[in-house]
């Protein structure tokens, strides 16, 4: 499962979107949801070269880094530069119930999608109950035979 621990993250994200620089990475919008036996996390990364995306997992912390660069000033004369560029970064704290070793990543149409399966040990399962009769229990038919 996904866990959030920083109550000020939304404020930080807004600040990073407005003031993001190379030294202070810009944020990337994200959706996270559960579908069947997997968690899906989608990051909006339009215009990012797939080679610049770096995914790492250390302990249960998933870190995504991506870089969007502009053409060098020698190649072009910029008339407007409104799209954010530089380094984008995001961290997620993953619960112990996810199987991070089986995680899959796909980058299509500017969206990075991570599929993280729920670990087998965390899935609901049926437990069988063994019921045994003790030798002191006597069935109703056996009681009639003893009384006669």
PDB file of C-alpha atoms in Angstrom:
ATOM      1  CA  UNK A   1       0.000   0.000   0.000  1.00  0.00           C
ATOM      2  CA  UNK A   2       1.074   3.573  -0.445  1.00  0.00           C
ATOM      3  CA  UNK A   3       1.671   5.718   2.605  1.00  0.00           C
ATOM      4  CA  UNK A   4       2.105   9.464   2.886  1.00  0.00           C
ATOM      5  CA  UNK A   5       3.909  10.878   5.862  1.00  0.00           C
ATOM      6  CA  UNK A   6       4.483  14.554   5.052  1.00  0.00           C
ATOM      7  CA  UNK A   7       1.402  16.743   5.691  1.00  0.00           C
ATOM      8  CA  UNK A   8       3.063  19.740   3.973  1.00  0.00           C
ATOM      9  CA  UNK A   9       3.900  17.901   0.739  1.00  0.00           C
ATOM     10  CA  UNK A  10       1.089  19.585  -1.237  1.00  0.00           C
ATOM     11  CA  UNK A  11       2.371  23.039  -0.275  1.00  0.00           C
ATOM     12  CA  UNK A  12       5.923  21.997  -1.164  1.00  0.00           C
ATOM     13  CA  UNK A  13       4.721  20.656  -4.520  1.00  0.00           C
ATOM     14  CA  UNK A  14       3.000  23.938  -5.381  1.00  0.00           C
ATOM     15  CA  UNK A  15       6.117  25.882  -4.414  1.00  0.00           C
ATOM     16  CA  UNK A  16       8.313  23.606  -6.530  1.00  0.00           C
ATOM     17  CA  UNK A  17       6.031  23.984  -9.546  1.00  0.00           C
ATOM     18  CA  UNK A  18       6.282  27.757  -9.330  1.00  0.00           C
ATOM     19  CA  UNK A  19       9.942  28.062  -8.292  1.00  0.00           C
ATOM     20  CA  UNK A  20      11.460  24.803  -9.582  1.00  0.00           C
ATOM     21  CA  UNK A  21      15.103  25.119 -10.632  1.00  0.00           C
ATOM     22  CA  UNK A  22      17.988  22.769 -11.376  1.00  0.00           C
ATOM     23  CA  UNK A  23      19.012  22.997  -7.718  1.00  0.00           C
ATOM     24  CA  UNK A  24      15.467  22.419  -6.440  1.00  0.00           C
ATOM     25  CA  UNK A  25      13.716  19.735  -8.524  1.00  0.00           C
ATOM     26  CA  UNK A  26      10.246  20.408  -9.890  1.00  0.00           C
ATOM     27  CA  UNK A  27       7.344  18.155  -8.944  1.00  0.00           C
ATOM     28  CA  UNK A  28       5.563  15.674 -11.170  1.00  0.00           C
ATOM     29  CA  UNK A  29       1.784  15.102 -10.897  1.00  0.00           C
ATOM     30  CA  UNK A  30       0.797  11.590  -9.854  1.00  0.00           C
ATOM     31  CA  UNK A  31      -2.236   9.302  -9.580  1.00  0.00           C
ATOM     32  CA  UNK A  32      -2.140   6.133  -7.483  1.00  0.00           C
ATOM     33  CA  UNK A  33      -4.855   3.508  -7.239  1.00  0.00           C
ATOM     34  CA  UNK A  34      -5.451  -0.191  -6.658  1.00  0.00           C
ATOM     35  CA  UNK A  35      -6.763  -2.406  -9.450  1.00  0.00           C
ATOM     36  CA  UNK A  36      -7.312  -6.084  -8.701  1.00  0.00           C
ATOM     37  CA  UNK A  37      -4.120  -7.424  -7.074  1.00  0.00           C
ATOM     38  CA  UNK A  38      -1.857  -4.515  -8.076  1.00  0.00           C
ATOM     39  CA  UNK A  39      -1.232  -0.892  -7.249  1.00  0.00           C
ATOM     40  CA  UNK A  40      -0.810   1.406 -10.222  1.00  0.00           C
ATOM     41  CA  UNK A  41       1.045   4.688 -10.001  1.00  0.00           C
ATOM     42  CA  UNK A  42       1.023   7.088 -12.950  1.00  0.00           C
ATOM     43  CA  UNK A  43       3.327  10.092 -13.273  1.00  0.00           C
ATOM     44  CA  UNK A  44       2.810  12.837 -15.866  1.00  0.00           C
ATOM     45  CA  UNK A  45       6.150  13.389 -17.581  1.00  0.00           C
ATOM     46  CA  UNK A  46       5.378  14.924 -20.975  1.00  0.00           C
ATOM     47  CA  UNK A  47       8.321  15.676 -23.198  1.00  0.00           C
ATOM     48  CA  UNK A  48      10.751  13.630 -21.118  1.00  0.00           C
ATOM     49  CA  UNK A  49      13.357  11.495 -22.881  1.00  0.00           C
ATOM     50  CA  UNK A  50      12.802   7.926 -21.585  1.00  0.00           C
ATOM     51  CA  UNK A  51      16.587   7.574 -21.202  1.00  0.00           C
ATOM     52  CA  UNK A  52      16.565  10.378 -18.600  1.00  0.00           C
ATOM     53  CA  UNK A  53      14.088   8.590 -16.299  1.00  0.00           C
ATOM     54  CA  UNK A  54      15.710   6.963 -13.277  1.00  0.00           C
ATOM     55  CA  UNK A  55      13.744   4.673 -10.929  1.00  0.00           C
ATOM     56  CA  UNK A  56      15.307   3.425  -7.700  1.00  0.00           C
ATOM     57  CA  UNK A  57      13.970   1.538  -4.698  1.00  0.00           C
ATOM     58  CA  UNK A  58      15.844   1.571  -1.421  1.00  0.00           C
ATOM     59  CA  UNK A  59      14.180  -0.151   1.479  1.00  0.00           C
ATOM     60  CA  UNK A  60      10.549   0.742   0.750  1.00  0.00           C
ATOM     61  CA  UNK A  61      11.189   4.174  -0.752  1.00  0.00           C
ATOM     62  CA  UNK A  62      10.601   4.540  -4.481  1.00  0.00           C
ATOM     63  CA  UNK A  63      12.379   7.503  -6.084  1.00  0.00           C
ATOM     64  CA  UNK A  64      11.668   8.794  -9.588  1.00  0.00           C
ATOM     65  CA  UNK A  65      14.033  11.285 -11.258  1.00  0.00           C
ATOM     66  CA  UNK A  66      13.540  12.643 -14.778  1.00  0.00           C
ATOM     67  CA  UNK A  67      15.106  15.457 -16.764  1.00  0.00           C
ATOM     68  CA  UNK A  68      13.596  17.673 -19.444  1.00  0.00           C
ATOM     69  CA  UNK A  69      16.100  19.851 -21.268  1.00  0.00           C
ATOM     70  CA  UNK A  70      15.665  22.778 -23.611  1.00  0.00           C
ATOM     71  CA  UNK A  71      17.543  23.211 -26.850  1.00  0.00           C
ATOM     72  CA  UNK A  72      20.868  24.907 -26.254  1.00  0.00           C
ATOM     73  CA  UNK A  73      20.889  28.666 -26.723  1.00  0.00           C
ATOM     74  CA  UNK A  74      23.381  28.255 -29.576  1.00  0.00           C
ATOM     75  CA  UNK A  75      20.867  26.219 -31.624  1.00  0.00           C
ATOM     76  CA  UNK A  76      17.782  28.420 -31.276  1.00  0.00           C
ATOM     77  CA  UNK A  77      16.557  31.860 -30.277  1.00  0.00           C
ATOM     78  CA  UNK A  78      13.931  31.389 -27.533  1.00  0.00           C
ATOM     79  CA  UNK A  79      10.826  33.532 -28.007  1.00  0.00           C
ATOM     80  CA  UNK A  80       8.823  32.060 -25.131  1.00  0.00           C
ATOM     81  CA  UNK A  81       9.963  29.662 -22.401  1.00  0.00           C
ATOM     82  CA  UNK A  82       6.946  28.748 -20.283  1.00  0.00           C
ATOM     83  CA  UNK A  83       7.299  24.976 -20.019  1.00  0.00           C
ATOM     84  CA  UNK A  84       9.212  23.810 -16.965  1.00  0.00           C
ATOM     85  CA  UNK A  85      12.567  22.207 -17.597  1.00  0.00           C
ATOM     86  CA  UNK A  86      15.288  20.751 -15.453  1.00  0.00           C
ATOM     87  CA  UNK A  87      15.106  17.876 -13.009  1.00  0.00           C
ATOM     88  CA  UNK A  88      11.808  16.446 -11.806  1.00  0.00           C
ATOM     89  CA  UNK A  89      11.788  14.295  -8.703  1.00  0.00           C
ATOM     90  CA  UNK A  90       9.266  12.396  -6.588  1.00  0.00           C
ATOM     91  CA  UNK A  91       9.475   9.916  -3.704  1.00  0.00           C
ATOM     92  CA  UNK A  92       6.855   7.424  -2.548  1.00  0.00           C
ATOM     93  CA  UNK A  93       6.876   5.395   0.618  1.00  0.00           C
ATOM     94  CA  UNK A  94       5.684   1.880  -0.222  1.00  0.00           C
ATOM     95  CA  UNK A  95       4.089  -0.432   2.305  1.00  0.00           C
ATOM     96  CA  UNK A  96       5.484  -3.848   3.199  1.00  0.00           C
ATOM     97  CA  UNK A  97       2.495  -5.513   1.531  1.00  0.00           C
ATOM     98  CA  UNK A  98       3.774  -4.732  -1.987  1.00  0.00           C
ATOM     99  CA  UNK A  99       6.046  -6.978  -4.040  1.00  0.00           C
ATOM    100  CA  UNK A 100       8.586  -4.393  -5.253  1.00  0.00           C
ATOM    101  CA  UNK A 101      10.734  -7.117  -6.848  1.00  0.00           C
ATOM    102  CA  UNK A 102       7.939  -7.783  -9.372  1.00  0.00           C
ATOM    103  CA  UNK A 103       7.300  -4.105 -10.203  1.00  0.00           C
ATOM    104  CA  UNK A 104       6.866  -3.230 -13.891  1.00  0.00           C
ATOM    105  CA  UNK A 105       7.412   0.207 -15.466  1.00  0.00           C
ATOM    106  CA  UNK A 106       6.071   1.536 -18.768  1.00  0.00           C
ATOM    107  CA  UNK A 107       6.470   4.987 -20.357  1.00  0.00           C
ATOM    108  CA  UNK A 108       3.842   5.728 -23.014  1.00  0.00           C
ATOM    109  CA  UNK A 109       2.516   9.053 -24.327  1.00  0.00           C
ATOM    110  CA  UNK A 110       4.274  11.059 -21.626  1.00  0.00           C
ATOM    111  CA  UNK A 111       2.909   8.964 -18.742  1.00  0.00           C
ATOM    112  CA  UNK A 112       5.154   6.750 -16.614  1.00  0.00           C
ATOM    113  CA  UNK A 113       3.042   3.871 -15.267  1.00  0.00           C
ATOM    114  CA  UNK A 114       4.280   1.625 -12.480  1.00  0.00           C
ATOM    115  CA  UNK A 115       2.466  -1.622 -11.693  1.00  0.00           C
ATOM    116  CA  UNK A 116       3.336  -2.972  -8.248  1.00  0.00           C
ATOM    117  CA  UNK A 117       1.699  -6.304  -7.347  1.00  0.00           C
ATOM    118  CA  UNK A 118       0.386  -7.004  -3.873  1.00  0.00           C
ATOM    119  CA  UNK A 119       2.643  -9.535  -2.142  1.00  0.00           C
ATOM    120  CA  UNK A 120       1.248 -13.050  -1.825  1.00  0.00           C
ATOM    121  CA  UNK A 121       1.570 -12.894   1.961  1.00  0.00           C
ATOM    122  CA  UNK A 122      -0.721  -9.823   2.025  1.00  0.00           C
ATOM    123  CA  UNK A 123      -3.509 -11.263  -0.126  1.00  0.00           C
ATOM    124  CA  UNK A 124      -6.656 -12.506   1.614  1.00  0.00           C
ATOM    125  CA  UNK A 125      -6.797 -16.260   1.902  1.00  0.00           C
ATOM    126  CA  UNK A 126      -9.185 -18.833   3.298  1.00  0.00           C
ATOM    127  CA  UNK A 127      -8.154 -20.687   6.426  1.00  0.00           C
ATOM    128  CA  UNK A 128      -9.498 -24.202   6.909  1.00  0.00           C
ATOM    129  CA  UNK A 129     -10.795 -25.184  10.327  1.00  0.00           C
ATOM    130  CA  UNK A 130     -10.114 -28.688  11.619  1.00  0.00           C
ATOM    131  CA  UNK A 131     -13.023 -29.859  13.763  1.00  0.00           C
ATOM    132  CA  UNK A 132     -12.662 -33.080  15.749  1.00  0.00           C
ATOM    133  CA  UNK A 133     -15.073 -34.818  18.087  1.00  0.00           C
ATOM    134  CA  UNK A 134     -13.764 -35.886  21.445  1.00  0.00           C
ATOM    135  CA  UNK A 135     -14.292 -39.477  22.636  1.00  0.00           C
ATOM    136  CA  UNK A 136     -16.600 -38.328  25.485  1.00  0.00           C
ATOM    137  CA  UNK A 137     -19.165 -37.031  23.015  1.00  0.00           C
ATOM    138  CA  UNK A 138     -21.936 -39.531  22.375  1.00  0.00           C
ATOM    139  CA  UNK A 139     -24.425 -39.130  19.563  1.00  0.00           C
ATOM    140  CA  UNK A 140     -28.172 -39.119  20.258  1.00  0.00           C
ATOM    141  CA  UNK A 141     -28.582 -42.596  18.688  1.00  0.00           C
ATOM    142  CA  UNK A 142     -25.856 -44.028  20.914  1.00  0.00           C
ATOM    143  CA  UNK A 143     -27.537 -42.565  24.063  1.00  0.00           C
ATOM    144  CA  UNK A 144     -30.786 -44.453  23.351  1.00  0.00           C
ATOM    145  CA  UNK A 145     -28.889 -47.693  22.995  1.00  0.00           C
ATOM    146  CA  UNK A 146     -27.149 -47.145  26.363  1.00  0.00           C
ATOM    147  CA  UNK A 147     -30.426 -46.263  28.182  1.00  0.00           C
ATOM    148  CA  UNK A 148     -32.230 -49.419  27.013  1.00  0.00           C
TER     149      UNK A 148
END
